[in-house]
Amino acid sequence: MTYKTILLVIGANEHENDLTAAADLCAAADAHLSVLLVKLAAPPPIGDYAAMSVAWLDERAEDMRQLDEAVERARATLKGLGISFEANGIYCETAWADNDVGNRARYADITLIGASMKPDSPLRARAIDGALFYSARPVLLATNRQSVTLRPKKILLAWNSTMESARAAREALELMESAEEVNVVVVDPSAASAKNGEEPGADVATYLARHGIEVTVDRLPSAGRRVEEVLNQHAIDTSADLIVMGAYGHTRLRERIFGGVTKAMIEAPMVPVLMVR
């Protein structure tokens, strides 16, 4: 997939590093940067005559003023960086934020979630869910540890023979074609003709090889560790620039209650992660 429009979703505060990192990303990819600054609306007060609360209305008005100022600052920052860009703000109710982000993400090739969003977990969760579930587009999660790139030299493809991982592999084909090294990682594989085949990882490696991709299959034991720990550690050990993986093989509700690889990778990615639903 050639990425020509990149949507960066950020909050209204402390986002300068994300803006410059996204600008660098777009400059390297010759892509247009679309910036969406999001602020979640203050919830209404509870009680008698709550809807008429002057303090609540004043708070919302102040939030919108701060958002407008943040949009202008973002435009000023990007104006001198020599890229094609646009920056807009949206003040939305928390319950509808994922829909609002998803609607915008449909008009981009990929949604970038910057590292500055980490402290604002409600907004970050809504933005990621919106892009994954309501846009049919991939999500790229940035970290504080290393620069995010769309020209990675080393890629780790997390493979578990699900539709989600297959979509991720297909989405990242061009990235893998231009990479120097691709490691297909299968954790605790079990040979089964109906799923992984007699040699887990071999089928997807063959598929990728037909596209001219040099592939190494790494079958790793968890040895009592969680799958996300194995993936993150192997990414570090192989100096991977990017992890590519399918998202939410289980339902969101199940992952939120019981946990899961997607939830864990969203919460604590060690290297940038490209997720596809």
C-alpha atoms as one frame of an Amber mdcrd trajectory, in Angstrom:
protein
   0.000   0.000   0.000   1.340   3.421  -0.957   0.571   5.940   1.751  -0.162
   9.350   0.234  -2.429  10.781   2.941  -1.474  10.338   6.583  -3.910  11.310
   9.324  -2.269  12.328  12.598  -4.628  12.302  15.582  -3.451  14.325  18.568
  -4.824  16.054  21.623  -4.873  19.799  22.127  -1.814  19.892  24.392   1.868
  18.868  24.287   1.902  17.652  20.691   4.812  19.540  19.123   7.047  16.465
  18.902   4.282  14.485  17.204   3.777  17.229  14.634   7.439  17.408  13.666
   7.774  13.592  13.623   4.701  13.293  11.386   6.037  16.032   9.122   9.330
  14.141   8.758   7.370  10.973   7.993   5.357  12.718   5.274   8.408  14.387
   3.785  10.151  11.024   3.458   7.057   9.405   1.924   6.067  12.416  -0.218
   2.682  12.304   1.495   0.051  14.838   2.572  -0.346  15.308   6.330  -3.857
  15.715   7.679  -3.861  16.701  11.352  -6.911  16.183  13.531  -6.754  17.780
  16.957  -9.362  16.248  19.223 -10.691  17.450  22.546 -13.291  15.463  24.429
 -16.217  17.546  25.612 -16.716  18.137  29.303 -19.430  15.770  30.568 -22.684
  17.402  31.682 -23.244  17.833  35.425 -25.662  15.592  37.260 -28.525  16.803
  39.392 -31.491  19.149  39.362 -31.266  21.841  36.684 -27.915  20.362  35.654
 -28.503  21.103  31.981 -28.683  24.810  32.811 -25.326  24.869  34.628 -23.557
  28.085  33.684 -20.222  26.703  34.906 -20.529  23.706  32.570 -21.339  25.915
  29.593 -18.404  28.159  30.448 -16.106  25.137  30.686 -17.152  23.909  27.256
 -16.683  27.364  25.773 -13.188  27.561  27.252 -12.364  24.077  25.904 -13.381
  25.126  22.405 -11.328  28.315  22.672  -8.262  26.310  23.704  -8.840  23.877
  20.842  -9.023  26.722  18.304  -5.755  28.116  19.640  -4.119  24.680  19.445
  -5.174  24.320  15.801  -3.637  27.691  14.951  -0.390  26.748  16.735  -0.258
  23.459  14.827  -0.717  25.268  11.517   2.033  27.715  12.424   4.394  24.863
  13.319   3.751  22.995  10.079   3.801  26.039   7.794   7.570  26.265   7.707
   8.300  22.546   7.306   7.847  22.339   3.551   5.122  19.704   3.373   1.552
  19.538   2.128  -0.719  19.702   5.169  -4.029  20.663   6.703  -4.951  20.949
  10.371  -8.428  20.947  11.872  -9.957  20.527  15.295 -12.953  18.648  16.575
 -14.716  19.055  19.915 -16.719  15.909  20.434 -18.706  14.049  23.032 -16.770
  11.125  24.499 -19.412   8.592  23.449 -19.088   9.619  19.794 -15.369  10.283
  19.561 -14.515   6.926  17.949 -17.127   7.512  15.232 -15.849  11.047  14.626
 -12.237   9.899  14.310 -13.256   6.964  12.126 -15.167   9.247   9.768 -12.056
  11.377   9.231  -9.754   8.363   8.937 -11.699   7.012   5.940 -10.164   9.751
   3.815  -6.571   8.868   4.711  -4.416   5.868   3.845  -3.254   5.372   7.420
  -3.893   6.874  10.859  -0.905   7.800  13.016  -1.349   7.881  16.781   1.468
   9.929  18.263   3.345   9.289  21.487   1.967  12.490  23.043  -1.451  10.821
  23.337  -0.178   8.302  25.901  -1.044  10.389  29.018  -4.604  10.959  27.757
  -5.716   7.326  27.798  -9.474   7.957  27.200  -8.796  10.000  24.067  -6.085
   7.621  22.841  -8.359   4.595  23.256 -11.207   6.306  21.411  -8.927   7.422
  18.584  -7.440   3.951  18.079 -10.825   2.215  18.229 -12.306   4.732  15.816
  -9.562   4.285  13.245  -9.508   0.483  13.549 -13.250  -0.197  13.587 -14.787
   2.662  11.619 -12.358   3.493   8.819 -11.186   0.219   7.208  -7.690   1.713
   7.400  -4.568   0.643   9.296  -3.292   2.350  12.430   0.339   3.191  13.119
   1.257   3.524  16.796   4.298   5.660  17.553   6.500   5.270  20.633   8.888
   7.504  22.539  11.716   5.033  22.021  12.392   5.332  18.305  11.306   7.249
  15.218   8.342   5.996  13.263   8.954   5.322   9.579   7.109   4.076   6.527
  10.390   2.844   5.059  11.447   0.327   7.682  14.579  -1.735   7.068  13.583
  -4.527   9.452  10.006  -5.693   9.929   8.528  -8.200  12.339   5.266  -9.746
  11.086   3.275 -11.294  13.935   1.523 -14.310  12.443  -1.219 -16.507  13.926
  -3.114 -17.618  10.794  -6.140 -15.414  11.480  -7.980 -13.202   8.993  -6.685
 -10.171  10.855  -3.043 -11.222  10.493  -3.660 -12.035   6.815  -5.057  -8.539
   6.253  -2.041  -7.078   8.044   0.355  -9.023   5.816  -1.476  -7.844   2.703
  -1.576  -4.225   3.894   2.170  -4.192   4.578   3.278  -5.915   1.350   4.942
  -2.837  -0.141   6.685  -2.072   3.144   8.012  -5.626   3.302   9.044  -5.602
  -0.358  11.332  -2.639   0.252  12.616  -3.835   3.643  16.019  -5.454   4.047
  14.792  -8.079   6.479  11.389  -9.553   7.369  10.873 -11.916  10.272   7.610
 -13.849  10.427   7.095 -14.634  14.098   4.882 -17.481  15.291   4.559 -17.898
  19.056   3.928 -21.386  20.470   3.026 -22.797  17.050   1.182 -26.079  16.730
   1.170 -28.001  13.463  -2.384 -28.347  12.142  -3.324 -28.776   8.498  -6.518
 -26.749   8.966  -4.695 -23.743  10.447  -0.912 -23.373  10.557  -0.046 -26.286
   8.273   2.542 -28.923   9.028   5.230 -26.228   9.245   3.707 -23.180  11.003
   4.654 -19.975   9.223   5.809 -21.715   6.051   2.643 -20.948   4.078   2.741
 -17.204   4.706   6.493 -17.190   4.055   5.849 -18.788   0.661   3.152 -16.221
  -0.078   5.525 -13.373   0.766   8.401 -14.945  -1.175   6.293 -14.858  -4.345
   6.322 -11.083  -3.945  10.104 -11.121  -3.850  10.336 -10.694  -0.075  13.240
 -12.271   1.812  11.639 -13.954   4.819  12.896 -15.679   7.956  10.373 -17.680
   9.980  10.947 -17.536  13.733   8.974 -20.084  15.736   9.261 -18.939  19.324
   8.197 -20.591  22.586   6.476 -18.356  25.085   8.182 -20.153  27.996   5.596
 -18.824  30.424   5.651 -15.275  29.051   2.719 -13.476  27.491   2.631 -13.355
  23.682   3.058  -9.576  23.594   6.175  -9.881  25.742   7.651 -12.384  23.286
   6.841 -10.133  20.315   8.234  -6.988  21.918  11.409  -8.700  23.080  12.017
 -10.306  19.690  11.481  -6.944  18.001  14.171  -5.471  20.228  16.502  -8.443
  19.755  16.238  -8.201  15.952  16.413  -4.382  15.923  13.048  -4.232  14.164
  11.842  -0.826  12.979   8.205  -1.936  12.821   5.880  -4.646  14.098   3.026
  -5.547  11.729   0.064  -7.357  13.263  -3.633  -8.017  13.012  -5.833  -6.368
  15.635  -8.608  -7.793  17.777  -8.843 -11.440  16.849 -11.290 -11.527  19.774
 -14.068  -9.025  20.454 -13.210  -5.690  22.033 -15.345  -6.533  25.059 -13.530
  -9.808  25.654 -10.128  -8.148  25.269 -11.047  -5.348  27.667 -12.307  -7.743
  30.314  -9.814 -10.559  30.004  -6.954  -8.827  28.239  -5.375  -9.837  24.964
  -2.407  -9.310  22.685  -3.979  -6.351  20.866  -4.870  -4.551  24.093  -1.410
  -5.145  25.527   0.397  -4.004  22.377  -1.729  -0.851  22.253  -0.950  -0.052
  25.875   2.794  -0.679  25.783   4.377  -0.937  22.324   8.175  -1.186  22.479
   8.659  -0.317  18.776   6.221   1.289  16.320   3.298  -1.006  15.506   1.205
  -1.173  12.333  -2.207  -2.631  13.226  -4.865  -3.808  10.808  -8.396  -4.902
  11.698
